Short mmCIF file of C-alpha atoms in Angstrom, two decimals:
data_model
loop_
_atom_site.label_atom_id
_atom_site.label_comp_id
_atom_site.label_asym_id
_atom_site.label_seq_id
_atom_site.Cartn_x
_atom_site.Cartn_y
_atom_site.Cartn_z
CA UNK A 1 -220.56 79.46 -40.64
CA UNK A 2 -223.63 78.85 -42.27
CA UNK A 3 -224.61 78.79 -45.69
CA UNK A 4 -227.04 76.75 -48.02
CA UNK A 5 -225.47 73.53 -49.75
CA UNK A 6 -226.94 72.22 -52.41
CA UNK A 7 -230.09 73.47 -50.80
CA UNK A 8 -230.06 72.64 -47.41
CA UNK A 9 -228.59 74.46 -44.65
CA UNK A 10 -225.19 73.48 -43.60
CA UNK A 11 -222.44 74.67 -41.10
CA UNK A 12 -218.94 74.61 -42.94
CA UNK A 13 -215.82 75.21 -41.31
CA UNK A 14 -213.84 75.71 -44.98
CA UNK A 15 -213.06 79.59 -46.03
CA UNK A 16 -213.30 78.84 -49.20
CA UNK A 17 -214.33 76.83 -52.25
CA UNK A 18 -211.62 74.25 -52.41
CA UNK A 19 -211.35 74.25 -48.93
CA UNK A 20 -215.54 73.43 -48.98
CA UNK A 21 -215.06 70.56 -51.40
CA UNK A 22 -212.06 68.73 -49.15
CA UNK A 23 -214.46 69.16 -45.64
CA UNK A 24 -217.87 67.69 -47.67
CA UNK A 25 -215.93 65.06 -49.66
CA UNK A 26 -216.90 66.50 -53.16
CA UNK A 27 -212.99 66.87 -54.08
CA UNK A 28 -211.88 64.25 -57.34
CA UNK A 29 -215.39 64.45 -58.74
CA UNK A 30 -216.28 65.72 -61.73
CA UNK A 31 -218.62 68.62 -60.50
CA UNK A 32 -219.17 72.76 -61.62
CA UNK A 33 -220.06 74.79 -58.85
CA UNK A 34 -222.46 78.01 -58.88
CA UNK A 35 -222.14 80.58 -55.64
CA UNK A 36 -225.11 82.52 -55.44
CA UNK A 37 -225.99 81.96 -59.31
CA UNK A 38 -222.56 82.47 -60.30
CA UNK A 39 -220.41 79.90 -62.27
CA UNK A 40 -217.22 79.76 -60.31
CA UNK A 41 -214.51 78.46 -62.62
CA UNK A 42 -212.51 75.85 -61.63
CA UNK A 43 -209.32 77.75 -61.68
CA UNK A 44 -210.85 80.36 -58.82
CA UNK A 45 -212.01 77.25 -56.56
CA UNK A 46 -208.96 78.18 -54.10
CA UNK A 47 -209.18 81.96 -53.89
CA UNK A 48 -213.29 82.01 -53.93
CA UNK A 49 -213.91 83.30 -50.26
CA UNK A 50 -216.94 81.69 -48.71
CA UNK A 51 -219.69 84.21 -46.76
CA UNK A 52 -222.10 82.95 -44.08
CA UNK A 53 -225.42 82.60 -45.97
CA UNK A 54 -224.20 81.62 -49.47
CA UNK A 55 -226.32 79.80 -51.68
CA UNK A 56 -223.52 77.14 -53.16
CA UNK A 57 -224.45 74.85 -55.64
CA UNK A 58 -222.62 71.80 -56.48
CA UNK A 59 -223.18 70.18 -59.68
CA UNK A 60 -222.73 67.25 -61.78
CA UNK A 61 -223.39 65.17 -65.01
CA UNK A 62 -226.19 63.04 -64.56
CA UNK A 63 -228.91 61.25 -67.08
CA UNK A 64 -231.10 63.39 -69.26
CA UNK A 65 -233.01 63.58 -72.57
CA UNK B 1 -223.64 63.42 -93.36
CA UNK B 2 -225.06 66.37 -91.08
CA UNK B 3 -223.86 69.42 -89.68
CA UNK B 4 -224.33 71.13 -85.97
CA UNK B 5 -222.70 73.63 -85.36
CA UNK B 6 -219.51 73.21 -87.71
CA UNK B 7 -219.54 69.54 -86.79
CA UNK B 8 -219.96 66.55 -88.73
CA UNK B 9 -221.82 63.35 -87.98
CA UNK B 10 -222.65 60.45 -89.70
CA UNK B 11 -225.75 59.23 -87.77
CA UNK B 12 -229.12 61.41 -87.39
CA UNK B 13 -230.09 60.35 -84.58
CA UNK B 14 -229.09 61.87 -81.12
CA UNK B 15 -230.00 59.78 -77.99
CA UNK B 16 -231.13 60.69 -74.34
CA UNK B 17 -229.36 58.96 -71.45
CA UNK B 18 -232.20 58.69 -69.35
CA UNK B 19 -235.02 55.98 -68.31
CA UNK B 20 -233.11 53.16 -69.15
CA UNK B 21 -233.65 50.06 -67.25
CA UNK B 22 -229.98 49.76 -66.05
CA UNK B 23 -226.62 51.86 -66.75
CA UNK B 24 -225.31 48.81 -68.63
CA UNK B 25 -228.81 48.79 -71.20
CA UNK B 26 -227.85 52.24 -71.41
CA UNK B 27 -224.44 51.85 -72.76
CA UNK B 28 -225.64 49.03 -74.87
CA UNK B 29 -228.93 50.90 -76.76
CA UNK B 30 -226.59 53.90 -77.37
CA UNK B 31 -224.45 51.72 -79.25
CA UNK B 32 -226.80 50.02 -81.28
CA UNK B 33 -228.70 53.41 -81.99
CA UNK B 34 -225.29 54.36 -83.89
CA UNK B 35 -225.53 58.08 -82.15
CA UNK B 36 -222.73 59.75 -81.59
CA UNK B 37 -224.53 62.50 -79.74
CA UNK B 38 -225.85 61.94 -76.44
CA UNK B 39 -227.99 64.62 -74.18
CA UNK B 40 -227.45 64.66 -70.48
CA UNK B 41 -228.02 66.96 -67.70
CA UNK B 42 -227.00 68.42 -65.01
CA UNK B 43 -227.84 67.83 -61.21
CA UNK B 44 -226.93 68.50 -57.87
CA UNK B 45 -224.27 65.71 -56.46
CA UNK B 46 -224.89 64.28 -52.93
CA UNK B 47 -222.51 65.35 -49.97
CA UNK B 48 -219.37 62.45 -50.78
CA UNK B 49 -221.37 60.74 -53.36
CA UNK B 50 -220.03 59.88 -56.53
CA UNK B 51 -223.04 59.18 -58.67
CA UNK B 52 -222.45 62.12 -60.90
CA UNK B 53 -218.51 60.60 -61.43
CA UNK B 54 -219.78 57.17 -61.96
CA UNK B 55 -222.34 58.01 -64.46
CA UNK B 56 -219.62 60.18 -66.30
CA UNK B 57 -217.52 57.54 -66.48
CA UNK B 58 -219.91 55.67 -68.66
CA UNK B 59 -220.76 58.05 -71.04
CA UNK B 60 -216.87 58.83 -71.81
CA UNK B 61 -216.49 55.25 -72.35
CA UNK B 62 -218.67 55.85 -75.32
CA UNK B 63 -216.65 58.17 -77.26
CA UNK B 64 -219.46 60.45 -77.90
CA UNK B 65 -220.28 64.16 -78.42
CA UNK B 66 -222.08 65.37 -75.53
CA UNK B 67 -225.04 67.85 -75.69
CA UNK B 68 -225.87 68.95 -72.14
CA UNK B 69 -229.39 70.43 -71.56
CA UNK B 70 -231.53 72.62 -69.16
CA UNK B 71 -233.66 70.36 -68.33
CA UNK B 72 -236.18 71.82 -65.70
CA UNK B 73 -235.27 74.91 -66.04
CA UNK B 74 -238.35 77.49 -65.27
CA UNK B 75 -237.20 81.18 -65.84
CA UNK B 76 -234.70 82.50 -68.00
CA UNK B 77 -231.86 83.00 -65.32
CA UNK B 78 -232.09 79.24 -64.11
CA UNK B 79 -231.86 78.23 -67.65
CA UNK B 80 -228.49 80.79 -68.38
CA UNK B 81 -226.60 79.50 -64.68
CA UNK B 82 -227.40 75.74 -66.13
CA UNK B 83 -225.98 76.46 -69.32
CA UNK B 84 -222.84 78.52 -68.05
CA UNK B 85 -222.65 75.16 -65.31
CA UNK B 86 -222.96 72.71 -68.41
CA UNK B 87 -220.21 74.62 -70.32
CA UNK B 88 -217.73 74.60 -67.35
CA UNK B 89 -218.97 70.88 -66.68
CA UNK B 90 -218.73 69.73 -69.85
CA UNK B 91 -216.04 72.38 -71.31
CA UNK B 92 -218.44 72.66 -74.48
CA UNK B 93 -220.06 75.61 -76.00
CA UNK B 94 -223.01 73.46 -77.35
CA UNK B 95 -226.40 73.50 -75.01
CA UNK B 96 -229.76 72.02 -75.36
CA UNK B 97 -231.86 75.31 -74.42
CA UNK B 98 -235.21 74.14 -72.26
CA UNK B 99 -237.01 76.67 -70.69
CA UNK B 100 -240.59 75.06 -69.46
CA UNK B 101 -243.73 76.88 -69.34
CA UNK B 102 -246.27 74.58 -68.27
CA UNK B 103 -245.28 71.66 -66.36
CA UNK B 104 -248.27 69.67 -67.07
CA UNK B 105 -247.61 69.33 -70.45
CA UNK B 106 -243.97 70.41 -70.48
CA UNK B 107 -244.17 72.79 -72.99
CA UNK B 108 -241.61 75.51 -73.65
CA UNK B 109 -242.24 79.02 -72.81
CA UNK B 110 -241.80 80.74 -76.00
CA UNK B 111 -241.03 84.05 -74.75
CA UNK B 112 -238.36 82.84 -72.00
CA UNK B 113 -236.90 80.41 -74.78
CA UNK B 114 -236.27 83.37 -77.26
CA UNK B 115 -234.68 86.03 -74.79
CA UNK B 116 -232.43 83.14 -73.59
CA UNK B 117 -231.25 82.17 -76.83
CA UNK B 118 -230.47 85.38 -77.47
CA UNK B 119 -228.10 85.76 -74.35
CA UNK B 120 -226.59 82.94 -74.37
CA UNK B 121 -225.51 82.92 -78.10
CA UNK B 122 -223.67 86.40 -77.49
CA UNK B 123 -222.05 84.49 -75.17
CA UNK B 124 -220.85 82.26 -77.58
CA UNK B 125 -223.06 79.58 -77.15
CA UNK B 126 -223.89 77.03 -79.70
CA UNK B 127 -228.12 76.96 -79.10
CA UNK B 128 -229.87 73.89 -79.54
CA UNK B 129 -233.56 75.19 -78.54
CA UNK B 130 -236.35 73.06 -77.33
CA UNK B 131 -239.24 74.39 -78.60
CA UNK B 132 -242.91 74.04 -80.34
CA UNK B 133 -243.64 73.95 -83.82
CA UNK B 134 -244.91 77.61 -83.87
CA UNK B 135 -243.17 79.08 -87.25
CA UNK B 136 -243.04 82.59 -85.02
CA UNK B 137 -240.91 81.56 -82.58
CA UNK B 138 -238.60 79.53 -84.56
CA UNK B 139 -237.78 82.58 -86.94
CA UNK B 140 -237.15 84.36 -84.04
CA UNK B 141 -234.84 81.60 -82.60
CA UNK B 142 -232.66 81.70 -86.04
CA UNK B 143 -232.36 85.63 -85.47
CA UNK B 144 -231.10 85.09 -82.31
CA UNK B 145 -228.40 83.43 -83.97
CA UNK B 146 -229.86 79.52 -83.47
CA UNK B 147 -228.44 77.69 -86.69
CA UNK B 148 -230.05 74.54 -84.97
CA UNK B 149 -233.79 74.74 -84.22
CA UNK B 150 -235.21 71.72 -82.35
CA UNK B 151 -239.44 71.51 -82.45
CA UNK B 152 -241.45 68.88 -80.59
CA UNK B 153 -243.81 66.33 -82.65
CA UNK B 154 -245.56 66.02 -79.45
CA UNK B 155 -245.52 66.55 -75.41
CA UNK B 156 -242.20 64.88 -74.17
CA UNK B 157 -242.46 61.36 -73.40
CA UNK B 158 -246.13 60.86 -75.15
CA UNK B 159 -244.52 58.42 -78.17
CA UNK B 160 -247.68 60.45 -80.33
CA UNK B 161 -245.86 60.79 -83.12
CA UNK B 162 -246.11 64.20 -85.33
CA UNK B 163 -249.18 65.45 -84.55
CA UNK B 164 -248.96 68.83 -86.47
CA UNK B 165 -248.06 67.51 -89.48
CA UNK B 166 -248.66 70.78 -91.58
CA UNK B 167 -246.42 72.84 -89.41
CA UNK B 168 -243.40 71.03 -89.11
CA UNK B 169 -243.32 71.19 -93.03
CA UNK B 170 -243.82 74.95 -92.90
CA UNK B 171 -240.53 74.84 -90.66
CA UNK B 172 -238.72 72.67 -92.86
CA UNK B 173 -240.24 75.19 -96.03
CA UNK B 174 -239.32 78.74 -94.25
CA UNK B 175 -235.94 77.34 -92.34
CA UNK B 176 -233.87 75.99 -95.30
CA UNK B 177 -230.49 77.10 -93.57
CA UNK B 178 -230.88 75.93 -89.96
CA UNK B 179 -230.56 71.96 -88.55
CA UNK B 180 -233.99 71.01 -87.79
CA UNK B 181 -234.36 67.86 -85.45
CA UNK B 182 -237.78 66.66 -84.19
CA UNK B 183 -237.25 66.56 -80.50
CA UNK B 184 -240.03 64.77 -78.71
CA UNK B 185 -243.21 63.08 -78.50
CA UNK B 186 -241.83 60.13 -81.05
CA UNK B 187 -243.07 56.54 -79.67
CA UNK B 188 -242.13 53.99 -82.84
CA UNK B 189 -239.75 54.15 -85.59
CA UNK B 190 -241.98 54.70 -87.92
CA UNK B 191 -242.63 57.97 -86.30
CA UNK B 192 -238.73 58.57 -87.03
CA UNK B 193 -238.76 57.95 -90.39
CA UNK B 194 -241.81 60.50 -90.97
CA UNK B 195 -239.86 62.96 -89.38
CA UNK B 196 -236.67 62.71 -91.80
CA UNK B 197 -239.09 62.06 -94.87
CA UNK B 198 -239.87 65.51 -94.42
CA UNK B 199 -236.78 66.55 -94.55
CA UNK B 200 -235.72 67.39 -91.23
CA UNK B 201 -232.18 66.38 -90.52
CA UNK B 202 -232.03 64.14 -87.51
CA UNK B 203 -234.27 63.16 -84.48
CA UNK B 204 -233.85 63.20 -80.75
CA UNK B 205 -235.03 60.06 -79.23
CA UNK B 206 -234.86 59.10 -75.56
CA UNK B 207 -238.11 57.46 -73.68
CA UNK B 208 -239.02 55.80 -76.88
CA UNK B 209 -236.36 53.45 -76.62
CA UNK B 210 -235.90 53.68 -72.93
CA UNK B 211 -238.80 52.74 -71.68
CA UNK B 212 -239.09 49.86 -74.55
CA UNK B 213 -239.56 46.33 -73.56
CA UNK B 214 -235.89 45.65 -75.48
CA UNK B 215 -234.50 49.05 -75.37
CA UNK B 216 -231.49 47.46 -77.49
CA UNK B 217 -233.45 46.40 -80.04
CA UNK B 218 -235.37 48.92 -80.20
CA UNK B 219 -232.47 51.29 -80.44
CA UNK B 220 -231.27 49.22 -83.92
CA UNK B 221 -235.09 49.16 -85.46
CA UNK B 222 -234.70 53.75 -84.91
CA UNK B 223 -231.44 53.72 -86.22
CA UNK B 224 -232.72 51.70 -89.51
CA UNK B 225 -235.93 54.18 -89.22
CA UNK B 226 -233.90 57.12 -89.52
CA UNK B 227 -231.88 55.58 -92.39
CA UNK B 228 -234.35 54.40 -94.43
CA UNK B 229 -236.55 57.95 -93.90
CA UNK B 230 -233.53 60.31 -94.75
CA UNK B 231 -232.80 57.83 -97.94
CA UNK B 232 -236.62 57.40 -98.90
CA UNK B 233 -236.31 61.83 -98.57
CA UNK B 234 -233.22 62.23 -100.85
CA UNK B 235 -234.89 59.59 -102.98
CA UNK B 236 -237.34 62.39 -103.91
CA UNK B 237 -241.00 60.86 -102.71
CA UNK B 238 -244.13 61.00 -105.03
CA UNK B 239 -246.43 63.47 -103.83
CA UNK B 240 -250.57 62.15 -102.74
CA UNK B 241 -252.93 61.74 -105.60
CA UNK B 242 -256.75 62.69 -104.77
CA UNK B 243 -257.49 59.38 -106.80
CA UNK B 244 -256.66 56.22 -107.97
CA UNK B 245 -253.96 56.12 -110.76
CA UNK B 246 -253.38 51.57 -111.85
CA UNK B 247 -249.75 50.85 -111.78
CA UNK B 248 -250.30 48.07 -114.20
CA UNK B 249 -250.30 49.89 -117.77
CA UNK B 250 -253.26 49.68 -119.33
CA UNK B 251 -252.60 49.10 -122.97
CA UNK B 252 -252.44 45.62 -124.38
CA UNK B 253 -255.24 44.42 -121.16
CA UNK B 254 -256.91 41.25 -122.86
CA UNK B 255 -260.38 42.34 -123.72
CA UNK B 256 -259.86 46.20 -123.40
CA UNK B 257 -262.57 47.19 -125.78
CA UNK B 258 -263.42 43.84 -127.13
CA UNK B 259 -266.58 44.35 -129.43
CA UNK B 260 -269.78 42.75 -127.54
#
């Protein structure tokens, strides 16, 4: 299925958040995660179902002022 | 000692994480500022890359209080998603609120600013706003529930110093119960120490000591800055004179009103 990663368009096999983070190699990082400009709590990552065309962001802590 | 939010701190002086010449530097100039609050923010993390961990890793190793913002944040939805992502990220209520209006000189949209300070802090947010020195705005901030208002001296990154001088005093005059901290636009400590002789409560430094040729030392000579301009402030400071007034008294001078 497709769906937008980050901003670029990427097929993904995973169902589901948790599922997304084990295929792209995101999973042990410290990260939040937004699916189509919602905050997704860490606690739903396994039951969050994934659509074809989702807009998933995947974010972390990085330098800033 | 100063107050955000509830909390205590010791040092005025919060500290940006970015622009330093090496993560190391980084670590080191935050130490020898004496913060112990640092801003970061948030970004998207490459497919299997573990930038975002790594530079995580460094800032816990610092024992600090972390302030997340919004930076780059254009509308008042992007800046709400960041701030919900920060406090998730993070697990903090506290948020440095940037909404930019004009990317040229990266100034805050007032209006934008405002309505999300208001949403957020009925979500139970703890606003710190990034915003100009109009008095307007930053009374409407506080009703919105901001008890910590953060105005700019000048554009970010332009080490100008206060430029509206007169303002920033009216803030510090009409805002008696909210944490003001100059937020950009300081380029020496000097600049720092102006800032907490008028009476504002801390400063938020970043490219100033970043992008200095010694950001370590230059991260000791602001943290001196800011003590010596909140001690010179509680010291009570003289106000300016129109004129000349002689330190020196003036009785007993040899020859005052010798007979000619």
């Amino acid at each position: 299925m497709l769906v937008v990663l980050n901003g670029e368009r990427t097929e993904i096999v995973a169902r589901n958040l948790a599922a997304l983070l084990s295929e792209k190699d995101f999973a042990h990082t410290h990260v939040a995660i937004a699916v189509n400009q919602r905050v997704v709590p860490r606690a739903a990552w396994p039951v969050t179902a994934l659509n074809s065309g989702d807009q998933i962001e995947i974010i972390t802590p990085r330098q800033g002022g | 000692m100063v107050a955000f939010y509830g909390k205590d701190f010791s040092s005025r002086m919060l500290i940006g994480t970015a622009l330093y010449p090496s993560p190391a530097i980084m670590q080191r100039a935050i130490r020898a500022s004496g913060a112990e609050i640092v801003t970061v923010s948030l970004r998207r993390e490459s497919a299997g890359g573990r930038i975002g961990s790594a530079f995580w890793d460094l800032i816990r190793e610092l024992n600090v209080t972390v302030l997340p913002n919004t930076a780059g944040c254009r509308s008042v939805r992007e800046a709400i998603t960041t701030a919900e992502l920060a406090r998730e990220l993070f697990s903090t209520a506290w948020i440095k609120l940037e909404v930019i209006g004009d990317d040229e000189t990266l100034q805050p949209d007032p209006v934008g600013l405002v309505e999300a300070a208001q949403i957020l802090t009925k979500d139970g947010f703890e606003v710190f706003p990034y915003c100009t020195e109009d008095l307007t705005v930053a009374l409407r901030l506080r009703e919105a529930g901001c008890r910590v208002i953060m105005p700019w001296a000048a554009p970010i990154g332009s080490a100008r110093g206060i430029i509206n001088r007169d303002a920033l005093k009216l803030l510090r005059t009409r805002l008696p119960d909210v944490a003001l901290v100059v937020d950009a636009g300081l380029g020496a400590p000097s600049h720092a120490a102006d800032a907490l002789e008028l009476g504002y409560d801390a400063v938020l430094l970043n490219t100033a000591i970043a992008k200095a040729a010694d950001p370590v030392a230059m991260a000791n000579a602001f943290r001196l800055a800011v003590e010596a301009g909140r001690i010179g402030y509680e010291a009570g400071l003289m106000g300016p004179r129109d004129f000349a007034s002689p330190s020196t008294p003036v009785v007993g001078t040899p020859f005052w009103h010798a007979v000619s």
